[in-house]
mmCIF file with all atom_site columns, C-alpha atoms in Angstrom:
data_model
loop_
_atom_site.group_PDB
_atom_site.id
_atom_site.type_symbol
_atom_site.label_atom_id
_atom_site.label_alt_id
_atom_site.label_comp_id
_atom_site.label_asym_id
_atom_site.label_entity_id
_atom_site.label_seq_id
_atom_site.pdbx_PDB_ins_code
_atom_site.Cartn_x
_atom_site.Cartn_y
_atom_site.Cartn_z
_atom_site.occupancy
_atom_site.B_iso_or_equiv
_atom_site.pdbx_formal_charge
_atom_site.auth_seq_id
_atom_site.auth_comp_id
_atom_site.auth_asym_id
_atom_site.auth_atom_id
_atom_site.pdbx_PDB_model_num
ATOM 1   C CA . GLU A 1 1   ? 111.439 89.122  125.980 1.00 0.00 ? 1   GLU A CA 1
ATOM 2   C CA . ALA A 1 2   ? 111.378 88.553  122.199 1.00 0.00 ? 2   ALA A CA 1
ATOM 3   C CA . GLY A 1 3   ? 110.214 91.552  120.228 1.00 0.00 ? 3   GLY A CA 1
ATOM 4   C CA . VAL A 1 4   ? 107.999 91.734  117.152 1.00 0.00 ? 4   VAL A CA 1
ATOM 5   C CA . ALA A 1 5   ? 109.519 89.734  114.409 1.00 0.00 ? 5   ALA A CA 1
ATOM 6   C CA . GLN A 1 6   ? 109.037 90.599  110.722 1.00 0.00 ? 6   GLN A CA 1
ATOM 7   C CA . SER A 1 7   ? 110.252 89.047  107.476 1.00 0.00 ? 7   SER A CA 1
ATOM 8   C CA . PRO A 1 8   ? 111.620 89.727  104.990 1.00 0.00 ? 8   PRO A CA 1
ATOM 9   C CA . ARG A 1 9   ? 113.605 92.804  105.927 1.00 0.00 ? 9   ARG A CA 1
ATOM 10  C CA . TYR A 1 10  ? 114.029 93.918  102.382 1.00 0.00 ? 10  TYR A CA 1
ATOM 11  C CA . LYS A 1 11  ? 112.198 93.162  99.159  1.00 0.00 ? 11  LYS A CA 1
ATOM 12  C CA . ILE A 1 12  ? 112.540 94.410  95.664  1.00 0.00 ? 12  ILE A CA 1
ATOM 13  C CA . ILE A 1 13  ? 109.917 93.614  93.079  1.00 0.00 ? 13  ILE A CA 1
ATOM 14  C CA . GLU A 1 14  ? 108.723 94.927  89.736  1.00 0.00 ? 14  GLU A CA 1
ATOM 15  C CA . LYS A 1 15  ? 105.364 96.740  89.387  1.00 0.00 ? 15  LYS A CA 1
ATOM 16  C CA . ARG A 1 16  ? 102.470 94.469  89.012  1.00 0.00 ? 16  ARG A CA 1
ATOM 17  C CA . GLN A 1 17  ? 104.034 91.641  90.842  1.00 0.00 ? 17  GLN A CA 1
ATOM 18  C CA . SER A 1 18  ? 102.753 90.433  94.195  1.00 0.00 ? 18  SER A CA 1
ATOM 19  C CA . VAL A 1 19  ? 104.446 90.335  97.596  1.00 0.00 ? 19  VAL A CA 1
ATOM 20  C CA . ALA A 1 20  ? 103.710 89.193  101.051 1.00 0.00 ? 20  ALA A CA 1
ATOM 21  C CA . PHE A 1 21  ? 105.045 90.262  104.461 1.00 0.00 ? 21  PHE A CA 1
ATOM 22  C CA . TRP A 1 22  ? 104.969 88.264  107.666 1.00 0.00 ? 22  TRP A CA 1
ATOM 23  C CA . CYS A 1 23  ? 104.714 89.418  111.223 1.00 0.00 ? 23  CYS A CA 1
ATOM 24  C CA . ASN A 1 24  ? 104.943 87.437  114.501 1.00 0.00 ? 24  ASN A CA 1
ATOM 25  C CA . PRO A 1 25  ? 103.840 89.702  117.477 1.00 0.00 ? 25  PRO A CA 1
ATOM 26  C CA . ILE A 1 26  ? 104.899 89.479  121.043 1.00 0.00 ? 26  ILE A CA 1
ATOM 27  C CA . SER A 1 27  ? 103.494 86.506  122.811 1.00 0.00 ? 27  SER A CA 1
ATOM 28  C CA . GLY A 1 28  ? 100.187 87.241  124.508 1.00 0.00 ? 28  GLY A CA 1
ATOM 29  C CA . HIS A 1 29  ? 99.481  90.451  122.621 1.00 0.00 ? 29  HIS A CA 1
ATOM 30  C CA . ALA A 1 30  ? 95.861  90.530  121.451 1.00 0.00 ? 30  ALA A CA 1
ATOM 31  C CA . THR A 1 31  ? 96.226  93.600  119.086 1.00 0.00 ? 31  THR A CA 1
ATOM 32  C CA . LEU A 1 32  ? 98.227  93.711  115.869 1.00 0.00 ? 32  LEU A CA 1
ATOM 33  C CA . TYR A 1 33  ? 98.814  96.703  113.657 1.00 0.00 ? 33  TYR A CA 1
ATOM 34  C CA . TRP A 1 34  ? 100.159 97.077  110.178 1.00 0.00 ? 34  TRP A CA 1
ATOM 35  C CA . TYR A 1 35  ? 101.531 100.502 109.254 1.00 0.00 ? 35  TYR A CA 1
ATOM 36  C CA . GLN A 1 36  ? 102.947 101.894 105.990 1.00 0.00 ? 36  GLN A CA 1
ATOM 37  C CA . GLN A 1 37  ? 105.729 104.424 106.307 1.00 0.00 ? 37  GLN A CA 1
ATOM 38  C CA . ILE A 1 38  ? 106.647 106.402 103.146 1.00 0.00 ? 38  ILE A CA 1
ATOM 39  C CA . LEU A 1 39  ? 110.150 108.055 103.139 1.00 0.00 ? 39  LEU A CA 1
ATOM 40  C CA . GLY A 1 40  ? 109.969 111.185 105.034 1.00 0.00 ? 40  GLY A CA 1
ATOM 41  C CA . GLN A 1 41  ? 106.566 110.670 106.571 1.00 0.00 ? 41  GLN A CA 1
ATOM 42  C CA . GLY A 1 42  ? 105.256 109.230 109.825 1.00 0.00 ? 42  GLY A CA 1
ATOM 43  C CA . PRO A 1 43  ? 103.796 105.743 109.887 1.00 0.00 ? 43  PRO A CA 1
ATOM 44  C CA . LYS A 1 44  ? 100.260 105.421 108.579 1.00 0.00 ? 44  LYS A CA 1
ATOM 45  C CA . LEU A 1 45  ? 97.924  102.795 109.995 1.00 0.00 ? 45  LEU A CA 1
ATOM 46  C CA . LEU A 1 46  ? 96.766  100.225 107.341 1.00 0.00 ? 46  LEU A CA 1
ATOM 47  C CA . ILE A 1 47  ? 94.875  97.828  109.419 1.00 0.00 ? 47  ILE A CA 1
ATOM 48  C CA . GLN A 1 48  ? 94.332  96.903  113.086 1.00 0.00 ? 48  GLN A CA 1
ATOM 49  C CA . PHE A 1 49  ? 93.397  93.347  114.365 1.00 0.00 ? 49  PHE A CA 1
ATOM 50  C CA . GLN A 1 50  ? 91.923  92.582  117.702 1.00 0.00 ? 50  GLN A CA 1
ATOM 51  C CA . ASN A 1 51  ? 92.617  88.795  118.107 1.00 0.00 ? 51  ASN A CA 1
ATOM 52  C CA . ASN A 1 52  ? 91.210  87.411  114.845 1.00 0.00 ? 52  ASN A CA 1
ATOM 53  C CA . GLY A 1 53  ? 88.935  90.248  113.991 1.00 0.00 ? 53  GLY A CA 1
ATOM 54  C CA . VAL A 1 54  ? 89.486  93.432  112.052 1.00 0.00 ? 54  VAL A CA 1
ATOM 55  C CA . VAL A 1 55  ? 89.039  96.657  114.203 1.00 0.00 ? 55  VAL A CA 1
ATOM 56  C CA . ASP A 1 56  ? 90.010  99.202  111.574 1.00 0.00 ? 56  ASP A CA 1
ATOM 57  C CA . ASP A 1 57  ? 90.936  98.777  107.955 1.00 0.00 ? 57  ASP A CA 1
ATOM 58  C CA . SER A 1 58  ? 89.652  102.135 106.695 1.00 0.00 ? 58  SER A CA 1
ATOM 59  C CA . GLN A 1 59  ? 92.946  103.150 105.162 1.00 0.00 ? 59  GLN A CA 1
ATOM 60  C CA . LEU A 1 60  ? 93.834  99.793  103.548 1.00 0.00 ? 60  LEU A CA 1
ATOM 61  C CA . PRO A 1 61  ? 93.615  99.975  99.779  1.00 0.00 ? 61  PRO A CA 1
ATOM 62  C CA . LYS A 1 62  ? 91.441  96.944  99.469  1.00 0.00 ? 62  LYS A CA 1
ATOM 63  C CA . ASP A 1 63  ? 91.610  96.621  95.725  1.00 0.00 ? 63  ASP A CA 1
ATOM 64  C CA . ARG A 1 64  ? 95.258  95.533  96.054  1.00 0.00 ? 64  ARG A CA 1
ATOM 65  C CA . PHE A 1 65  ? 96.096  95.080  99.761  1.00 0.00 ? 65  PHE A CA 1
ATOM 66  C CA . SER A 1 66  ? 94.852  92.172  101.865 1.00 0.00 ? 66  SER A CA 1
ATOM 67  C CA . ALA A 1 67  ? 95.769  91.087  105.511 1.00 0.00 ? 67  ALA A CA 1
ATOM 68  C CA . GLU A 1 68  ? 94.936  88.202  107.703 1.00 0.00 ? 68  GLU A CA 1
ATOM 69  C CA . ARG A 1 69  ? 95.763  87.110  111.196 1.00 0.00 ? 69  ARG A CA 1
ATOM 70  C CA . LEU A 1 70  ? 95.891  83.424  111.638 1.00 0.00 ? 70  LEU A CA 1
ATOM 71  C CA . LYS A 1 71  ? 94.499  82.044  114.952 1.00 0.00 ? 71  LYS A CA 1
ATOM 72  C CA . GLY A 1 72  ? 95.057  85.428  116.522 1.00 0.00 ? 72  GLY A CA 1
ATOM 73  C CA . VAL A 1 73  ? 98.817  85.189  116.350 1.00 0.00 ? 73  VAL A CA 1
ATOM 74  C CA . ASP A 1 74  ? 100.887 85.601  113.199 1.00 0.00 ? 74  ASP A CA 1
ATOM 75  C CA . SER A 1 75  ? 99.798  87.959  110.486 1.00 0.00 ? 75  SER A CA 1
ATOM 76  C CA . THR A 1 76  ? 100.483 88.339  106.711 1.00 0.00 ? 76  THR A CA 1
ATOM 77  C CA . LEU A 1 77  ? 100.066 91.490  104.547 1.00 0.00 ? 77  LEU A CA 1
ATOM 78  C CA . LYS A 1 78  ? 99.813  91.016  100.901 1.00 0.00 ? 78  LYS A CA 1
ATOM 79  C CA . ILE A 1 79  ? 99.970  93.416  97.930  1.00 0.00 ? 79  ILE A CA 1
ATOM 80  C CA . GLN A 1 80  ? 98.775  92.206  94.668  1.00 0.00 ? 80  GLN A CA 1
ATOM 81  C CA . PRO A 1 81  ? 99.574  93.848  92.172  1.00 0.00 ? 81  PRO A CA 1
ATOM 82  C CA . ALA A 1 82  ? 102.130 96.248  93.445  1.00 0.00 ? 82  ALA A CA 1
ATOM 83  C CA . LYS A 1 83  ? 102.429 99.819  92.216  1.00 0.00 ? 83  LYS A CA 1
ATOM 84  C CA . LEU A 1 84  ? 105.306 102.162 92.267  1.00 0.00 ? 84  LEU A CA 1
ATOM 85  C CA . GLU A 1 85  ? 103.721 104.215 95.008  1.00 0.00 ? 85  GLU A CA 1
ATOM 86  C CA . ASP A 1 86  ? 103.737 101.167 97.361  1.00 0.00 ? 86  ASP A CA 1
ATOM 87  C CA . SER A 1 87  ? 107.422 101.605 97.823  1.00 0.00 ? 87  SER A CA 1
ATOM 88  C CA . ALA A 1 88  ? 107.724 102.113 101.651 1.00 0.00 ? 88  ALA A CA 1
ATOM 89  C CA . VAL A 1 89  ? 108.576 100.472 104.853 1.00 0.00 ? 89  VAL A CA 1
ATOM 90  C CA . TYR A 1 90  ? 105.819 98.246  106.194 1.00 0.00 ? 90  TYR A CA 1
ATOM 91  C CA . LEU A 1 91  ? 105.882 98.167  109.985 1.00 0.00 ? 91  LEU A CA 1
ATOM 92  C CA . CYS A 1 92  ? 104.174 95.620  112.191 1.00 0.00 ? 92  CYS A CA 1
ATOM 93  C CA . ALA A 1 93  ? 103.309 96.571  115.798 1.00 0.00 ? 93  ALA A CA 1
ATOM 94  C CA . SER A 1 94  ? 101.541 94.696  118.688 1.00 0.00 ? 94  SER A CA 1
ATOM 95  C CA . SER A 1 95  ? 100.120 95.683  122.149 1.00 0.00 ? 95  SER A CA 1
ATOM 96  C CA . LEU A 1 96  ? 98.389  93.784  124.944 1.00 0.00 ? 96  LEU A CA 1
ATOM 97  C CA . GLU A 1 97  ? 95.125  95.577  124.567 1.00 0.00 ? 97  GLU A CA 1
ATOM 98  C CA . PRO A 1 98  ? 94.277  98.583  122.358 1.00 0.00 ? 98  PRO A CA 1
ATOM 99  C CA . GLY A 1 99  ? 92.348  100.746 124.792 1.00 0.00 ? 99  GLY A CA 1
ATOM 100 C CA . GLY A 1 100 ? 92.790  102.462 128.220 1.00 0.00 ? 100 GLY A CA 1
ATOM 101 C CA . ALA A 1 101 ? 95.138  105.220 129.223 1.00 0.00 ? 101 ALA A CA 1
ATOM 102 C CA . TYR A 1 102 ? 98.266  103.288 128.593 1.00 0.00 ? 102 TYR A CA 1
ATOM 103 C CA . ASN A 1 103 ? 98.751  101.297 125.379 1.00 0.00 ? 103 ASN A CA 1
ATOM 104 C CA . GLU A 1 104 ? 102.342 100.881 124.481 1.00 0.00 ? 104 GLU A CA 1
ATOM 105 C CA . GLN A 1 105 ? 102.693 99.607  120.958 1.00 0.00 ? 105 GLN A CA 1
ATOM 106 C CA . PHE A 1 106 ? 105.836 97.522  120.289 1.00 0.00 ? 106 PHE A CA 1
ATOM 107 C CA . PHE A 1 107 ? 107.147 97.810  116.695 1.00 0.00 ? 107 PHE A CA 1
ATOM 108 C CA . GLY A 1 108 ? 109.073 95.394  114.625 1.00 0.00 ? 108 GLY A CA 1
ATOM 109 C CA . PRO A 1 109 ? 112.084 96.439  112.507 1.00 0.00 ? 109 PRO A CA 1
ATOM 110 C CA . GLY A 1 110 ? 109.958 96.730  109.309 1.00 0.00 ? 110 GLY A CA 1
ATOM 111 C CA . THR A 1 111 ? 110.184 95.459  105.800 1.00 0.00 ? 111 THR A CA 1
ATOM 112 C CA . ARG A 1 112 ? 111.529 97.920  103.198 1.00 0.00 ? 112 ARG A CA 1
ATOM 113 C CA . LEU A 1 113 ? 109.748 97.337  99.931  1.00 0.00 ? 113 LEU A CA 1
ATOM 114 C CA . THR A 1 114 ? 111.062 98.752  96.596  1.00 0.00 ? 114 THR A CA 1
ATOM 115 C CA . VAL A 1 115 ? 108.770 98.603  93.571  1.00 0.00 ? 115 VAL A CA 1
ATOM 116 C CA . LEU A 1 116 ? 110.729 99.144  90.364  1.00 0.00 ? 116 LEU A CA 1
ATOM 117 C CA . ASP B 2 1   ? 91.810  112.946 115.450 1.00 0.00 ? 1   ASP B CA 1
ATOM 118 C CA . ALA B 2 2   ? 93.336  115.916 117.382 1.00 0.00 ? 2   ALA B CA 1
ATOM 119 C CA . LYS B 2 3   ? 96.335  117.389 115.709 1.00 0.00 ? 3   LYS B CA 1
ATOM 120 C CA . THR B 2 4   ? 99.725  118.135 117.002 1.00 0.00 ? 4   THR B CA 1
ATOM 121 C CA . THR B 2 5   ? 102.280 120.604 115.689 1.00 0.00 ? 5   THR B CA 1
ATOM 122 C CA . GLN B 2 6   ? 105.991 120.096 116.032 1.00 0.00 ? 6   GLN B CA 1
ATOM 123 C CA . PRO B 2 7   ? 109.133 121.660 114.511 1.00 0.00 ? 7   PRO B CA 1
ATOM 124 C CA . ASN B 2 8   ? 110.505 119.829 111.652 1.00 0.00 ? 8   ASN B CA 1
ATOM 125 C CA . SER B 2 9   ? 114.023 119.620 113.059 1.00 0.00 ? 9   SER B CA 1
ATOM 126 C CA . MET B 2 10  ? 116.118 120.566 116.062 1.00 0.00 ? 10  MET B CA 1
ATOM 127 C CA . GLU B 2 11  ? 119.764 120.245 116.952 1.00 0.00 ? 11  GLU B CA 1
ATOM 128 C CA . SER B 2 12  ? 121.602 119.620 120.132 1.00 0.00 ? 12  SER B CA 1
ATOM 129 C CA . ASN B 2 13  ? 125.074 118.908 121.561 1.00 0.00 ? 13  ASN B CA 1
ATOM 130 C CA . GLU B 2 14  ? 125.915 115.790 123.224 1.00 0.00 ? 14  GLU B CA 1
ATOM 131 C CA . GLU B 2 15  ? 125.485 115.813 127.048 1.00 0.00 ? 15  GLU B CA 1
ATOM 132 C CA . GLU B 2 16  ? 123.201 118.941 126.918 1.00 0.00 ? 16  GLU B CA 1
ATOM 133 C CA . PRO B 2 17  ? 119.487 118.944 127.723 1.00 0.00 ? 17  PRO B CA 1
ATOM 134 C CA . VAL B 2 18  ? 117.077 119.019 124.836 1.00 0.00 ? 18  VAL B CA 1
ATOM 135 C CA . HIS B 2 19  ? 113.567 120.411 124.956 1.00 0.00 ? 19  HIS B CA 1
ATOM 136 C CA . LEU B 2 20  ? 111.328 119.178 122.201 1.00 0.00 ? 20  LEU B CA 1
ATOM 137 C CA . PRO B 2 21  ? 108.107 121.149 122.050 1.00 0.00 ? 21  PRO B CA 1
ATOM 138 C CA . CYS B 2 22  ? 104.656 120.095 120.821 1.00 0.00 ? 22  CYS B CA 1
ATOM 139 C CA . ASN B 2 23  ? 101.533 122.188 120.398 1.00 0.00 ? 23  ASN B CA 1
ATOM 140 C CA . HIS B 2 24  ? 98.014  120.515 120.700 1.00 0.00 ? 24  HIS B CA 1
ATOM 141 C CA . SER B 2 25  ? 95.550  123.354 121.006 1.00 0.00 ? 25  SER B CA 1
ATOM 142 C CA . THR B 2 26  ? 92.476  121.197 120.125 1.00 0.00 ? 26  THR B CA 1
ATOM 143 C CA . ILE B 2 27  ? 93.280  118.607 122.877 1.00 0.00 ? 27  ILE B CA 1
ATOM 144 C CA . SER B 2 28  ? 90.151  117.124 124.497 1.00 0.00 ? 28  SER B CA 1
ATOM 145 C CA . GLY B 2 29  ? 89.753  116.101 128.078 1.00 0.00 ? 29  GLY B CA 1
ATOM 146 C CA . THR B 2 30  ? 90.230  112.393 127.421 1.00 0.00 ? 30  THR B CA 1
ATOM 147 C CA . ASP B 2 31  ? 93.280  112.734 125.184 1.00 0.00 ? 31  ASP B CA 1
ATOM 148 C CA . TYR B 2 32  ? 96.599  111.400 126.516 1.00 0.00 ? 32  TYR B CA 1
ATOM 149 C CA . ILE B 2 33  ? 99.815  112.806 125.206 1.00 0.00 ? 33  ILE B CA 1
ATOM 150 C CA . HIS B 2 34  ? 102.155 110.039 123.976 1.00 0.00 ? 34  HIS B CA 1
ATOM 151 C CA . TRP B 2 35  ? 105.711 110.483 122.676 1.00 0.00 ? 35  TRP B CA 1
ATOM 152 C CA . TYR B 2 36  ? 107.354 107.791 120.515 1.00 0.00 ? 36  TYR B CA 1
ATOM 153 C CA . ARG B 2 37  ? 110.636 108.067 118.810 1.00 0.00 ? 37  ARG B CA 1
ATOM 154 C CA . GLN B 2 38  ? 112.128 106.361 115.766 1.00 0.00 ? 38  GLN B CA 1
ATOM 155 C CA . LEU B 2 39  ? 115.826 105.666 115.509 1.00 0.00 ? 39  LEU B CA 1
ATOM 156 C CA . PRO B 2 40  ? 117.333 105.256 111.975 1.00 0.00 ? 40  PRO B CA 1
ATOM 157 C CA . SER B 2 41  ? 116.319 102.064 110.242 1.00 0.00 ? 41  SER B CA 1
ATOM 158 C CA . GLN B 2 42  ? 114.183 100.959 113.201 1.00 0.00 ? 42  GLN B CA 1
ATOM 159 C CA . GLY B 2 43  ? 110.530 100.979 114.045 1.00 0.00 ? 43  GLY B CA 1
ATOM 160 C CA . PRO B 2 44  ? 109.135 103.547 116.535 1.00 0.00 ? 44  PRO B CA 1
ATOM 161 C CA . GLU B 2 45  ? 109.567 102.931 120.182 1.00 0.00 ? 45  GLU B CA 1
ATOM 162 C CA . TYR B 2 46  ? 107.485 104.306 123.186 1.00 0.00 ? 46  TYR B CA 1
ATOM 163 C CA . VAL B 2 47  ? 109.182 107.142 125.180 1.00 0.00 ? 47  VAL B CA 1
ATOM 164 C CA . ILE B 2 48  ? 106.648 108.432 127.677 1.00 0.00 ? 48  ILE B CA 1
ATOM 165 C CA . HIS B 2 49  ? 102.948 109.481 128.109 1.00 0.00 ? 49  HIS B CA 1
ATOM 166 C CA . GLY B 2 50  ? 100.873 111.745 130.315 1.00 0.00 ? 50  GLY B CA 1
ATOM 167 C CA . LEU B 2 51  ? 97.555  113.345 130.927 1.00 0.00 ? 51  LEU B CA 1
ATOM 168 C CA . THR B 2 52  ? 97.831  116.417 133.096 1.00 0.00 ? 52  THR B CA 1
ATOM 169 C CA . SER B 2 53  ? 100.762 116.108 135.417 1.00 0.00 ? 53  SER B CA 1
ATOM 170 C CA . ASN B 2 54  ? 104.398 116.095 134.485 1.00 0.00 ? 54  ASN B CA 1
ATOM 171 C CA . VAL B 2 55  ? 105.903 112.623 134.164 1.00 0.00 ? 55  VAL B CA 1
ATOM 172 C CA . ASN B 2 56  ? 109.342 111.239 134.469 1.00 0.00 ? 56  ASN B CA 1
ATOM 173 C CA . ASN B 2 57  ? 110.766 107.904 133.481 1.00 0.00 ? 57  ASN B CA 1
ATOM 174 C CA . ARG B 2 58  ? 114.249 106.498 132.780 1.00 0.00 ? 58  ARG B CA 1
ATOM 175 C CA . MET B 2 59  ? 114.278 107.807 129.177 1.00 0.00 ? 59  MET B CA 1
ATOM 176 C CA . ALA B 2 60  ? 112.852 111.395 129.423 1.00 0.00 ? 60  ALA B CA 1
ATOM 177 C CA . SER B 2 61  ? 110.491 113.839 131.270 1.00 0.00 ? 61  SER B CA 1
ATOM 178 C CA . LEU B 2 62  ? 107.282 115.139 129.990 1.00 0.00 ? 62  LEU B CA 1
ATOM 179 C CA . ALA B 2 63  ? 106.145 118.630 130.887 1.00 0.00 ? 63  ALA B CA 1
ATOM 180 C CA . ILE B 2 64  ? 102.568 119.469 130.280 1.00 0.00 ? 64  ILE B CA 1
ATOM 181 C CA . ALA B 2 65  ? 101.172 122.965 130.318 1.00 0.00 ? 65  ALA B CA 1
ATOM 182 C CA . GLU B 2 66  ? 98.483  123.900 132.793 1.00 0.00 ? 66  GLU B CA 1
ATOM 183 C CA . ASP B 2 67  ? 95.897  124.343 129.926 1.00 0.00 ? 67  ASP B CA 1
ATOM 184 C CA . ARG B 2 68  ? 97.213  121.179 128.223 1.00 0.00 ? 68  ARG B CA 1
ATOM 185 C CA . LYS B 2 69  ? 97.490  123.020 124.936 1.00 0.00 ? 69  LYS B CA 1
ATOM 186 C CA . SER B 2 70  ? 101.190 122.223 124.687 1.00 0.00 ? 70  SER B CA 1
ATOM 187 C CA . SER B 2 71  ? 103.850 119.946 126.186 1.00 0.00 ? 71  SER B CA 1
ATOM 188 C CA . THR B 2 72  ? 107.528 119.467 126.039 1.00 0.00 ? 72  THR B CA 1
ATOM 189 C CA . LEU B 2 73  ? 109.601 116.253 125.923 1.00 0.00 ? 73  LEU B CA 1
ATOM 190 C CA . ILE B 2 74  ? 112.813 116.818 127.832 1.00 0.00 ? 74  ILE B CA 1
ATOM 191 C CA . LEU B 2 75  ? 115.912 114.709 127.274 1.00 0.00 ? 75  LEU B CA 1
ATOM 192 C CA . HIS B 2 76  ? 118.086 115.642 130.273 1.00 0.00 ? 76  HIS B CA 1
ATOM 193 C CA . ARG B 2 77  ? 121.457 114.741 128.750 1.00 0.00 ? 77  ARG B CA 1
ATOM 194 C CA . ALA B 2 78  ? 121.326 114.076 125.023 1.00 0.00 ? 78  ALA B CA 1
ATOM 195 C CA . THR B 2 79  ? 123.612 111.251 123.719 1.00 0.00 ? 79  THR B CA 1
ATOM 196 C CA . LEU B 2 80  ? 124.406 110.335 120.129 1.00 0.00 ? 80  LEU B CA 1
ATOM 197 C CA . ARG B 2 81  ? 121.975 107.475 120.513 1.00 0.00 ? 81  ARG B CA 1
ATOM 198 C CA . ASP B 2 82  ? 119.071 109.917 120.989 1.00 0.00 ? 82  ASP B CA 1
ATOM 199 C CA . ALA B 2 83  ? 119.343 111.119 117.453 1.00 0.00 ? 83  ALA B CA 1
ATOM 200 C CA . ALA B 2 84  ? 115.950 110.121 116.054 1.00 0.00 ? 84  ALA B CA 1
ATOM 201 C CA . VAL B 2 85  ? 112.594 111.373 114.849 1.00 0.00 ? 85  VAL B CA 1
ATOM 202 C CA . TYR B 2 86  ? 110.427 112.240 117.806 1.00 0.00 ? 86  TYR B CA 1
ATOM 203 C CA . TYR B 2 87  ? 106.657 111.979 117.463 1.00 0.00 ? 87  TYR B CA 1
ATOM 204 C CA . CYS B 2 88  ? 104.029 113.702 119.662 1.00 0.00 ? 88  CYS B CA 1
ATOM 205 C CA . ILE B 2 89  ? 100.780 111.956 119.469 1.00 0.00 ? 89  ILE B CA 1
ATOM 206 C CA . LEU B 2 90  ? 97.305  112.486 121.114 1.00 0.00 ? 90  LEU B CA 1
ATOM 207 C CA . ARG B 2 91  ? 95.527  109.392 121.913 1.00 0.00 ? 91  ARG B CA 1
ATOM 208 C CA . ASP B 2 92  ? 91.877  109.301 123.114 1.00 0.00 ? 92  ASP B CA 1
ATOM 209 C CA . ALA B 2 93  ? 91.802  106.812 126.003 1.00 0.00 ? 93  ALA B CA 1
ATOM 210 C CA . LEU B 2 94  ? 87.990  106.427 125.743 1.00 0.00 ? 94  LEU B CA 1
ATOM 211 C CA . ALA B 2 95  ? 87.682  106.016 121.982 1.00 0.00 ? 95  ALA B CA 1
ATOM 212 C CA . GLY B 2 96  ? 85.790  103.109 120.737 1.00 0.00 ? 96  GLY B CA 1
ATOM 213 C CA . GLY B 2 97  ? 85.110  101.698 117.292 1.00 0.00 ? 97  GLY B CA 1
ATOM 214 C CA . THR B 2 98  ? 87.661  102.225 114.629 1.00 0.00 ? 98  THR B CA 1
ATOM 215 C CA . SER B 2 99  ? 89.579  104.847 116.906 1.00 0.00 ? 99  SER B CA 1
ATOM 216 C CA . TYR B 2 100 ? 90.014  102.258 119.623 1.00 0.00 ? 100 TYR B CA 1
ATOM 217 C CA . GLY B 2 101 ? 93.709  102.331 120.615 1.00 0.00 ? 101 GLY B CA 1
ATOM 218 C CA . LYS B 2 102 ? 94.666  104.274 117.509 1.00 0.00 ? 102 LYS B CA 1
ATOM 219 C CA . LEU B 2 103 ? 97.958  106.230 117.301 1.00 0.00 ? 103 LEU B CA 1
ATOM 220 C CA . THR B 2 104 ? 98.012  108.829 114.462 1.00 0.00 ? 104 THR B CA 1
ATOM 221 C CA . PHE B 2 105 ? 101.542 109.757 113.573 1.00 0.00 ? 105 PHE B CA 1
ATOM 222 C CA . GLY B 2 106 ? 102.531 113.213 112.139 1.00 0.00 ? 106 GLY B CA 1
ATOM 223 C CA . GLN B 2 107 ? 105.783 114.034 110.641 1.00 0.00 ? 107 GLN B CA 1
ATOM 224 C CA . GLY B 2 108 ? 107.618 114.459 113.982 1.00 0.00 ? 108 GLY B CA 1
ATOM 225 C CA . THR B 2 109 ? 110.778 116.334 114.819 1.00 0.00 ? 109 THR B CA 1
ATOM 226 C CA . ILE B 2 110 ? 114.178 115.205 113.497 1.00 0.00 ? 110 ILE B CA 1
ATOM 227 C CA . LEU B 2 111 ? 116.608 115.564 116.385 1.00 0.00 ? 111 LEU B CA 1
ATOM 228 C CA . THR B 2 112 ? 120.272 115.830 115.469 1.00 0.00 ? 112 THR B CA 1
ATOM 229 C CA . VAL B 2 113 ? 122.917 115.344 118.249 1.00 0.00 ? 113 VAL B CA 1
ATOM 230 C CA . HIS B 2 114 ? 126.377 116.692 117.601 1.00 0.00 ? 114 HIS B CA 1
ATOM 231 C CA . PRO B 2 115 ? 129.360 115.212 119.373 1.00 0.00 ? 115 PRO B CA 1
#
């Protein structure tokens, strides 16, 4: 079974530039998550999609971050303009359904962003 | 979200058992205890979860205290590949709205395995 795919794996940009990350979840997974992981910390949820709709984007800095999920499958996360503090690993995860007792989230390898 | 407390780091020798503790004194009746781990340069991966009874799977065992205020992840024979950050997470199975399916990661325990 193919896992969660993310690209690019690495990106280096200068502050005030824009950047986009792409995620392809596991086939059939209705729920998609974007996390931000700053060095030395655990992942922090930025946004959660259920099919096409947003379930939770309370921690997404909406003045600079945006995300969309096309046709309930692939997703892109964009940062415009980037700040130094956006340097982090951006992880995409997916799950069959969000709720219930068992909800294994499958994570992609992440995109490491460095903002200079 | 209910909080968990884990030691910052632990060390083990290869082929020895490892017991990773987690305290969750404010756990509610509908909170499941989930463990994920993150190997170097990879995304987190699911390890195990439980509610009240001890659980075993091919990766690990989860021992849950009778009052559910603490739990222990047990790796029966540590290998070098088990070196990772281990996260103990409480997840409300009945939460709706913006908490629906949410996993809130703490800083986890860095496990070092010595050959």
